[in-house]
Short mmCIF file of C-alpha atoms (C1' of nucleotides) and ligand atoms in Angstrom, two decimals:
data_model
loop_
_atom_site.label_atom_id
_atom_site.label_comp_id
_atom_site.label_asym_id
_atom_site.label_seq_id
_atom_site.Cartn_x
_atom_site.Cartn_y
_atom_site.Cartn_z
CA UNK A 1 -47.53 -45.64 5.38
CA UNK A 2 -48.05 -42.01 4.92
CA UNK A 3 -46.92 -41.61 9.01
CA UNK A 4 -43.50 -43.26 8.18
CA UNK A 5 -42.46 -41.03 5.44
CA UNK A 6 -43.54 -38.43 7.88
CA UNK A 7 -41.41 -39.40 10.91
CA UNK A 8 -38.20 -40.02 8.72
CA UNK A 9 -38.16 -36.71 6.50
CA UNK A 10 -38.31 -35.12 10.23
CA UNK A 11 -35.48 -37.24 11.49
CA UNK A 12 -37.55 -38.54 14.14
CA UNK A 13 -37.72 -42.50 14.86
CA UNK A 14 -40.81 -44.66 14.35
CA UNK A 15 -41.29 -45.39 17.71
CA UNK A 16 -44.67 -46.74 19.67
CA UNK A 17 -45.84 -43.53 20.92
CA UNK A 18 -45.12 -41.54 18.01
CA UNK A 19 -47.17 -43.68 15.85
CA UNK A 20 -49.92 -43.86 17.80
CA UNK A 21 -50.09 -40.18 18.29
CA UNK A 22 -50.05 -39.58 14.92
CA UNK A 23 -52.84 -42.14 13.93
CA UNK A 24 -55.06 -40.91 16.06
CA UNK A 25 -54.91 -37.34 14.53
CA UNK A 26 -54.81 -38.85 11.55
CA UNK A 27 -57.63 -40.95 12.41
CA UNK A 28 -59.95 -37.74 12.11
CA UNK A 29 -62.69 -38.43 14.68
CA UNK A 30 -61.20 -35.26 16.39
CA UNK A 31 -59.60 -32.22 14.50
CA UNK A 32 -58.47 -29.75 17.38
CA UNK A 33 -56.83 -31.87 20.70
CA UNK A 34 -54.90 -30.74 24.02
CA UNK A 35 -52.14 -32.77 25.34
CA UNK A 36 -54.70 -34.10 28.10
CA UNK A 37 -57.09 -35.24 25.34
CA UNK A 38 -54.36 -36.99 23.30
CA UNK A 39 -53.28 -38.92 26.39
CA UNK A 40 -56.48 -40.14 27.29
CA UNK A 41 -57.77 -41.34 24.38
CA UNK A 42 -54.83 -43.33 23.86
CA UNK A 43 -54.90 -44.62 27.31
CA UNK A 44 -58.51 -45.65 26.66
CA UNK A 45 -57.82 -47.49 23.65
CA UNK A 46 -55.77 -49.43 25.23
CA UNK A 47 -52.39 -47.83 24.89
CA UNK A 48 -49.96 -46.73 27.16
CA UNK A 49 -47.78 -43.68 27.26
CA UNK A 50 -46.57 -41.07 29.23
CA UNK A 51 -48.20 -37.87 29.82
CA UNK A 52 -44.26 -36.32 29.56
CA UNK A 53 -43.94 -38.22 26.35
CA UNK A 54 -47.39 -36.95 24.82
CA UNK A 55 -46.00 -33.11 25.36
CA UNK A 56 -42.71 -34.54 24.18
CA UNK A 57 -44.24 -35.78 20.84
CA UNK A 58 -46.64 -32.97 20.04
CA UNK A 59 -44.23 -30.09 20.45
CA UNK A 60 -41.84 -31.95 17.99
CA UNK A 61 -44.38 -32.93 15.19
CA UNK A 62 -45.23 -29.12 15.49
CA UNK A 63 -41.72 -28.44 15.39
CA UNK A 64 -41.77 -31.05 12.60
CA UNK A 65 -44.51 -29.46 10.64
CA UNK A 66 -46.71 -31.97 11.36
CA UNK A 67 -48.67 -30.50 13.89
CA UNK A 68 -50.24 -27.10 14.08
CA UNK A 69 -50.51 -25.56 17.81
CA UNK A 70 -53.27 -22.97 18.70
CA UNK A 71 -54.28 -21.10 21.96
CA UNK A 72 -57.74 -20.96 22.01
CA UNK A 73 -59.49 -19.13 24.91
CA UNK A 74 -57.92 -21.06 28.38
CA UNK A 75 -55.20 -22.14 29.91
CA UNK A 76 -54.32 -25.24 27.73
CA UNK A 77 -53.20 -25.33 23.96
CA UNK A 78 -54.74 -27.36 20.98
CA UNK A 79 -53.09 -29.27 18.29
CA UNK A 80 -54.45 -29.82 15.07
CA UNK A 81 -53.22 -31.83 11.24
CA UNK A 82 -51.33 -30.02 9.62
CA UNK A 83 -52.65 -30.12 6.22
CA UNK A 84 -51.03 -27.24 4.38
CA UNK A 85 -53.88 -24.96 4.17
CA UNK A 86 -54.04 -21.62 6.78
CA UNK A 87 -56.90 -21.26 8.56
CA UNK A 88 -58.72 -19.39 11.60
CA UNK A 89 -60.83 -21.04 14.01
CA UNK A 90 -64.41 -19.99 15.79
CA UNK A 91 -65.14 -21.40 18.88
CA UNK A 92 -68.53 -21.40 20.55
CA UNK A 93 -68.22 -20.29 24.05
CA UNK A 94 -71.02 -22.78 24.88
CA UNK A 95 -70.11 -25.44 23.80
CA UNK A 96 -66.74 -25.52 22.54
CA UNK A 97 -67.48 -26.30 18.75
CA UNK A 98 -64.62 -25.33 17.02
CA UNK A 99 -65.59 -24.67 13.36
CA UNK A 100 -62.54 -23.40 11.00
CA UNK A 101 -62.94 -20.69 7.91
CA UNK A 102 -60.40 -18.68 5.68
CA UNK A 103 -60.65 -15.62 4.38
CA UNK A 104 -58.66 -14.04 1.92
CA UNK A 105 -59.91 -10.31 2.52
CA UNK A 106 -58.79 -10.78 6.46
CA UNK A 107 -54.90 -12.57 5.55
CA UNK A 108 -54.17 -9.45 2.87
CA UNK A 109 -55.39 -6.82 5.22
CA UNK A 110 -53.37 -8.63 7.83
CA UNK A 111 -49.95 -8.28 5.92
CA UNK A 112 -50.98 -4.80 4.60
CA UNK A 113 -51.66 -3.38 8.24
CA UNK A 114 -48.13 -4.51 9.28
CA UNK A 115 -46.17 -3.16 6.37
CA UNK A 116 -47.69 -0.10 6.21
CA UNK A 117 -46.44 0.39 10.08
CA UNK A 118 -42.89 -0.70 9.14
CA UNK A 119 -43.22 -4.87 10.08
CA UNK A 120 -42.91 -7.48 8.12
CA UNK A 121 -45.37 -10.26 9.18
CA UNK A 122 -44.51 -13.20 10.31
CA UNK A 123 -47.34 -15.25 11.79
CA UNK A 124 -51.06 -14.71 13.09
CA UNK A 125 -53.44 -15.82 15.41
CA UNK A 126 -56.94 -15.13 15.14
CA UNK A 127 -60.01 -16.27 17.21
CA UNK A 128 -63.73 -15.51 16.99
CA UNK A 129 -65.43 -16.39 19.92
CA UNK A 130 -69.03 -17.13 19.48
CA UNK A 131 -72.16 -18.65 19.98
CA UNK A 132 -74.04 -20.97 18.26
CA UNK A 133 -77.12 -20.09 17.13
CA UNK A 134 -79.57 -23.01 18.36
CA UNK A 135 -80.69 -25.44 17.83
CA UNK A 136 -76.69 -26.40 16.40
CA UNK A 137 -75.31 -25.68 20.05
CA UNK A 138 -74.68 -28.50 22.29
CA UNK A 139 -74.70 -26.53 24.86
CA UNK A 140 -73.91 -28.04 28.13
CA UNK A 141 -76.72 -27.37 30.66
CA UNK B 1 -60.18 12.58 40.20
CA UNK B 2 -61.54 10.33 37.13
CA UNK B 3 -60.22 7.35 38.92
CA UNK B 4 -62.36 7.69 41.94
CA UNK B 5 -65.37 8.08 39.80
CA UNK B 6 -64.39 4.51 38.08
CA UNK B 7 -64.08 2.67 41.22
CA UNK B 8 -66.82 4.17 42.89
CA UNK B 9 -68.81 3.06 39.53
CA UNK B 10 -67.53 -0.13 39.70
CA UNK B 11 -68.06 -0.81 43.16
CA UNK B 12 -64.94 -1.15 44.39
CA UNK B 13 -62.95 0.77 47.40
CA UNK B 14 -60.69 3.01 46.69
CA UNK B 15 -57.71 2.00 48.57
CA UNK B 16 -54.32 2.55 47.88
CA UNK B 17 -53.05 -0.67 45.89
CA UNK B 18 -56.00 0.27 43.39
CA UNK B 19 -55.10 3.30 42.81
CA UNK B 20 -51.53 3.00 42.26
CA UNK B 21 -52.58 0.50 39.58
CA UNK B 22 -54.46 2.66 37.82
CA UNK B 23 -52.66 5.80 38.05
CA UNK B 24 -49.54 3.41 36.70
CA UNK B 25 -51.99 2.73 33.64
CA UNK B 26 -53.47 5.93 32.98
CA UNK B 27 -49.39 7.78 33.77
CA UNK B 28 -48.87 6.48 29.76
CA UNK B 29 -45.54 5.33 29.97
CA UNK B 30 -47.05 1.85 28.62
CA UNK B 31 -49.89 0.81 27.49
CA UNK B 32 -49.57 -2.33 27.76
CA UNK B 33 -48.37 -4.25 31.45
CA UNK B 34 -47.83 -7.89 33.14
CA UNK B 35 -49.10 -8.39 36.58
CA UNK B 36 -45.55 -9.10 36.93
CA UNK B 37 -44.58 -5.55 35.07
CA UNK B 38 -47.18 -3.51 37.15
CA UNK B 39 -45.91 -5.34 40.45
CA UNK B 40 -41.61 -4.65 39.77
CA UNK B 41 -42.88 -1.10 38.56
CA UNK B 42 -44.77 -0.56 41.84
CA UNK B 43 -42.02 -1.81 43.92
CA UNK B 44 -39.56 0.34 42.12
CA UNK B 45 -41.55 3.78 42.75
CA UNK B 46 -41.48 2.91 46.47
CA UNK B 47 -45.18 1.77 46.27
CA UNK B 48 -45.61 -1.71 48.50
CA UNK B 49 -48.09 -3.53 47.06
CA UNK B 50 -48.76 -7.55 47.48
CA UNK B 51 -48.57 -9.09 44.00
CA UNK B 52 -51.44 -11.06 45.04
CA UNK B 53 -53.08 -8.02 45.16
CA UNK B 54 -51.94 -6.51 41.94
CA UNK B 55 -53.05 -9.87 40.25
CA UNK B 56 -56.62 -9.20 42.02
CA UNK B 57 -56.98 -5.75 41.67
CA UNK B 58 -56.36 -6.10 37.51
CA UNK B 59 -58.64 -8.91 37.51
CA UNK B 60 -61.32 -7.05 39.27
CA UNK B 61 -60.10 -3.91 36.60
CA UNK B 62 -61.12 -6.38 33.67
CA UNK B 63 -64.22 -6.98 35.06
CA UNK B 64 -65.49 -3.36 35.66
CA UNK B 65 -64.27 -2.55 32.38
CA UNK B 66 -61.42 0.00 33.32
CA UNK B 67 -59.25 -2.70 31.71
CA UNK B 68 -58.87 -4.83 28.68
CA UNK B 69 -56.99 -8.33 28.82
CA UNK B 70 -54.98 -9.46 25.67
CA UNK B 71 -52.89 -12.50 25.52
CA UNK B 72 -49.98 -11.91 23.10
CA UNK B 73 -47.77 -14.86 22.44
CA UNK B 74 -46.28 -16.50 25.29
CA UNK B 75 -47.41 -17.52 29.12
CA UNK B 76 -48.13 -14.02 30.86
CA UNK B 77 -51.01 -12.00 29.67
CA UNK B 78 -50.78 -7.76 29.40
CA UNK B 79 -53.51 -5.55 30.32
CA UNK B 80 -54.18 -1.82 28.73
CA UNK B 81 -56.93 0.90 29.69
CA UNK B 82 -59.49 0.79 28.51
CA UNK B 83 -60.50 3.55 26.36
CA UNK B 84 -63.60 2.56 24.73
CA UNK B 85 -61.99 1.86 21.21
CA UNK B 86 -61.51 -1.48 20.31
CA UNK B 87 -58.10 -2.58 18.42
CA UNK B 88 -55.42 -5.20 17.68
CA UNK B 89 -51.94 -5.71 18.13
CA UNK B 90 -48.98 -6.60 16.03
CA UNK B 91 -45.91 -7.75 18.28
CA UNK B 92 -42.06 -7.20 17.08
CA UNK B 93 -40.60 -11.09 17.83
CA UNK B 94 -37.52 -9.04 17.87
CA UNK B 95 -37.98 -6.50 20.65
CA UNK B 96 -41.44 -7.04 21.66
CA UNK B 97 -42.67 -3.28 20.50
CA UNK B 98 -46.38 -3.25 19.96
CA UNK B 99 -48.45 -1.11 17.53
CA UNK B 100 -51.63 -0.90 17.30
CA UNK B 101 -54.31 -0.66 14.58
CA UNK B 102 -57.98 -1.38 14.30
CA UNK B 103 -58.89 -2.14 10.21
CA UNK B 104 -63.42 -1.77 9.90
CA UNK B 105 -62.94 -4.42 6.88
CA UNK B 106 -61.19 -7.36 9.13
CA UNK B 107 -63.39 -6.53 11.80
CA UNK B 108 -66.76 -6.66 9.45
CA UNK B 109 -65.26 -9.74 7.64
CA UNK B 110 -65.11 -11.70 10.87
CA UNK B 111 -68.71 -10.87 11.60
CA UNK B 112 -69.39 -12.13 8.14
CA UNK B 113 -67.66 -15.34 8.75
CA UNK B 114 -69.23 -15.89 11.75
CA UNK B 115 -72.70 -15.05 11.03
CA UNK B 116 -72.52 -17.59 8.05
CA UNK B 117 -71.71 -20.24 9.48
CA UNK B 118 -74.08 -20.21 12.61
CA UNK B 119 -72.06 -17.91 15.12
CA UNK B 120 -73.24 -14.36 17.00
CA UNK B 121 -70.01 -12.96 17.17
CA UNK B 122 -69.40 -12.35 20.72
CA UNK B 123 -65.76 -11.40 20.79
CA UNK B 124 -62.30 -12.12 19.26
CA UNK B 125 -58.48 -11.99 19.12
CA UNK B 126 -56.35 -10.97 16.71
CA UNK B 127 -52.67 -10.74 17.39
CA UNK B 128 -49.85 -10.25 14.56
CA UNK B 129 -46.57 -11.51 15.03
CA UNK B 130 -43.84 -9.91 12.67
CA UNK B 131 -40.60 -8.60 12.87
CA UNK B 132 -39.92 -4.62 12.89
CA UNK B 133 -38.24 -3.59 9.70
CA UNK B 134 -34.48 -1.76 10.08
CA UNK B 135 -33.74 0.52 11.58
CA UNK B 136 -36.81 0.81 14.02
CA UNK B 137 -36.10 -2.32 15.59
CA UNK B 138 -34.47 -2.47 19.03
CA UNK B 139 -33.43 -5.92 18.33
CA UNK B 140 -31.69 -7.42 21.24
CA UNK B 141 -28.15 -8.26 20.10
"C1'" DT C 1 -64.87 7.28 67.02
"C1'" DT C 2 -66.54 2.66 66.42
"C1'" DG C 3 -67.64 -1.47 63.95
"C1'" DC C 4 -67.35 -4.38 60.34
"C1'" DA C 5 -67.35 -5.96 55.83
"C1'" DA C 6 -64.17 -5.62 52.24
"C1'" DA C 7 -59.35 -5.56 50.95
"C1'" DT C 8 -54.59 -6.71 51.61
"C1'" DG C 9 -50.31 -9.46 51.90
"C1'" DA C 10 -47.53 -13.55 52.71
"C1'" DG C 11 -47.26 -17.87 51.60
"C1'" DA C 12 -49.33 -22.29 50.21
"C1'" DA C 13 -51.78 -24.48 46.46
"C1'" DT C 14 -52.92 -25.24 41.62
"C1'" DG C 15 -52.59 -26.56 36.85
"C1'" DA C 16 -50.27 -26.79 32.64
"C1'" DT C 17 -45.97 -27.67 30.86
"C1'" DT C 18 -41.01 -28.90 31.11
"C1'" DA C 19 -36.61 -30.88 33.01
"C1'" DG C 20 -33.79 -34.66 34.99
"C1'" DC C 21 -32.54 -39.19 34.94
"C1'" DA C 22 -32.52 -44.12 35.04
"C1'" DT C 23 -34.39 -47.64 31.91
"C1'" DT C 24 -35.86 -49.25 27.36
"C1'" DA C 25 -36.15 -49.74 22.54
"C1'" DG C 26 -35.15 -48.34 17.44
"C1'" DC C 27 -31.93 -49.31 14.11
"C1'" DA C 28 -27.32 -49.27 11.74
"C1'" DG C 29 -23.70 -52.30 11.11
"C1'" DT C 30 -22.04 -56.73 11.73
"C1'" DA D 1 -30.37 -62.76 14.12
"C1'" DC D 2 -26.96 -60.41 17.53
"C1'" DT D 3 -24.48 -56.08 19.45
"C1'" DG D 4 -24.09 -51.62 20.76
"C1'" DC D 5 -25.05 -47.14 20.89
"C1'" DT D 6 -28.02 -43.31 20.84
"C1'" DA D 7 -32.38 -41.53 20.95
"C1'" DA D 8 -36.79 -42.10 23.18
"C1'" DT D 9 -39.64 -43.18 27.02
"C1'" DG D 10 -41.83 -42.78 31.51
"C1'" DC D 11 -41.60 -41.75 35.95
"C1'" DT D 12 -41.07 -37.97 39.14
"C1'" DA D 13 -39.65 -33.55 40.52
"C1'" DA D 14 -39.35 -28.82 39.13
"C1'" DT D 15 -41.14 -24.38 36.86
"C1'" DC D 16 -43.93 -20.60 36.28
"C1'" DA D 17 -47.93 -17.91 36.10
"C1'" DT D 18 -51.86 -17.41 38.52
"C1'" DT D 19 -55.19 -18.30 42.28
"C1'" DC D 20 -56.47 -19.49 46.96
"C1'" DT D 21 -56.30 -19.26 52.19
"C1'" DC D 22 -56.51 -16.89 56.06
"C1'" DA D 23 -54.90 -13.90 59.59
"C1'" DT D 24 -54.39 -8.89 59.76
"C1'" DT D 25 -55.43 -4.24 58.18
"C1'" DT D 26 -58.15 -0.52 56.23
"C1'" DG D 27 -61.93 2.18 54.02
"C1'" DC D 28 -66.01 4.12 55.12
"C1'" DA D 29 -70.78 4.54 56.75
"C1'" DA D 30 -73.29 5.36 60.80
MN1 LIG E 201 -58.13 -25.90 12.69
MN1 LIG E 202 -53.57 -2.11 22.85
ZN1 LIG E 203 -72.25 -24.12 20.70
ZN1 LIG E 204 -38.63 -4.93 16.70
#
DNA sequence: TTGCAAATGAGAATGATTAGCATTAGCAGT
DNA sequence: ACTGCTAATGCTAATCATTCTCATTTGCAA
């Protein structure tokens, strides 16, 4: 009932959608989802919602914490867990894989490049596109 | 007459609409421009231009590699010239002021990270989000 | 000059995301 | 358990940046 606790300390209701939205992140099969991936998989398993109300969710468990939203290469934006830990994300250009890594060295330069130009940071996004080297890549032929 | 010598390299005409664009890129006032800014500048120096047509002609700037494409945080994306050196950005959330700044340690660690964990590097984005520290910032009251 | 492919411009179309609104469903208090 | 009220949902319509369509214009090579 770790999803209850969840909901409540955000103020938000335990409703249908919500809970199913959240298992299925929580579920793990899938780290890194759009909007458009959330919604169908829950409409193939069964369950129905509301594209409106899958945007609606996600953008208040990020708001919540919950959620972590990245803009990978594209139009469309990815949500992930969030599980408390930082991290940056490389994505194959072939194939999509999304693999995640940390790096201390990077996150200090990061903060020491903005204070030494007079800003104090605040957030970051980083993305390494990339390629798998085969025979890993699934790439799509 | 370095413009005419990039088109012509490129392949492209040189008509008028392209080289208002680039003369609006390479006049300095800032680096870095919407569609939408290049367009209202355009129109505001007396220059009619279709933004179709600005929307092409910086697309078609990317690709011959007069350009560079960058995606700060938010919808529209900024282009720059491109002068050969490759950098990153840190964005004000204040008043939207961006410096520059290109660190050989981030960039080799990122290789690093990719390379072990089955990734060529091809390419990446980084993009830091801070706020400008007193009395720099133009913070809109 | 002429001819013609390439480029332009105006507006329609697209695709992701959000807003509006009538209907439904949590849930606090009986 | 029953009420009632507010928040949440699910349609649909609206936004907003960007791309597409296509009739008209323009650069430029012969
Ligand atoms: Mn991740
Ligand atoms: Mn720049
Ligand atoms: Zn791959
Ligand atoms: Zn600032």
């Amino acid at each position: 009932m770790n999803e209850l606790l969840h909901l409540k300390s955000a103020g938000l209701k335990s409703t249908l959608p919500r809970l199913k939205v959240l298992s299925l992140f929580e579920s793990g099969n899938d780290r890194h989802l759009s909007a458009e991936d959330v919604y169908k998989k829950l409409l193939a398993s069964g369950d129905d919602v509301g594209l409106a109300t899958v945007y609606r969710v996600l953008n208040q468990f990020e708001q919540a914490g919950i959620l972590v939203k990245h803009h990978f290469e594209g139009d469309k934006s990815v949500f992930e867990l969030n599980q408390g830990d930082h991290h940056d994300h490389i994505v194959c250009l072939q194939c999509g894989r999304v693999e995640e890594f940390f790096d201390a060295t990077i996150e200090q330069r990061q903060k020491k490049a903005a204070s030494e130009r007079g800003f104090e940071l605040h957030d970051h996004s980083l993305y390494i596109y990339a390629n798998c080297i085969k025979p890993k890549c699934k790439y799509k032929n």
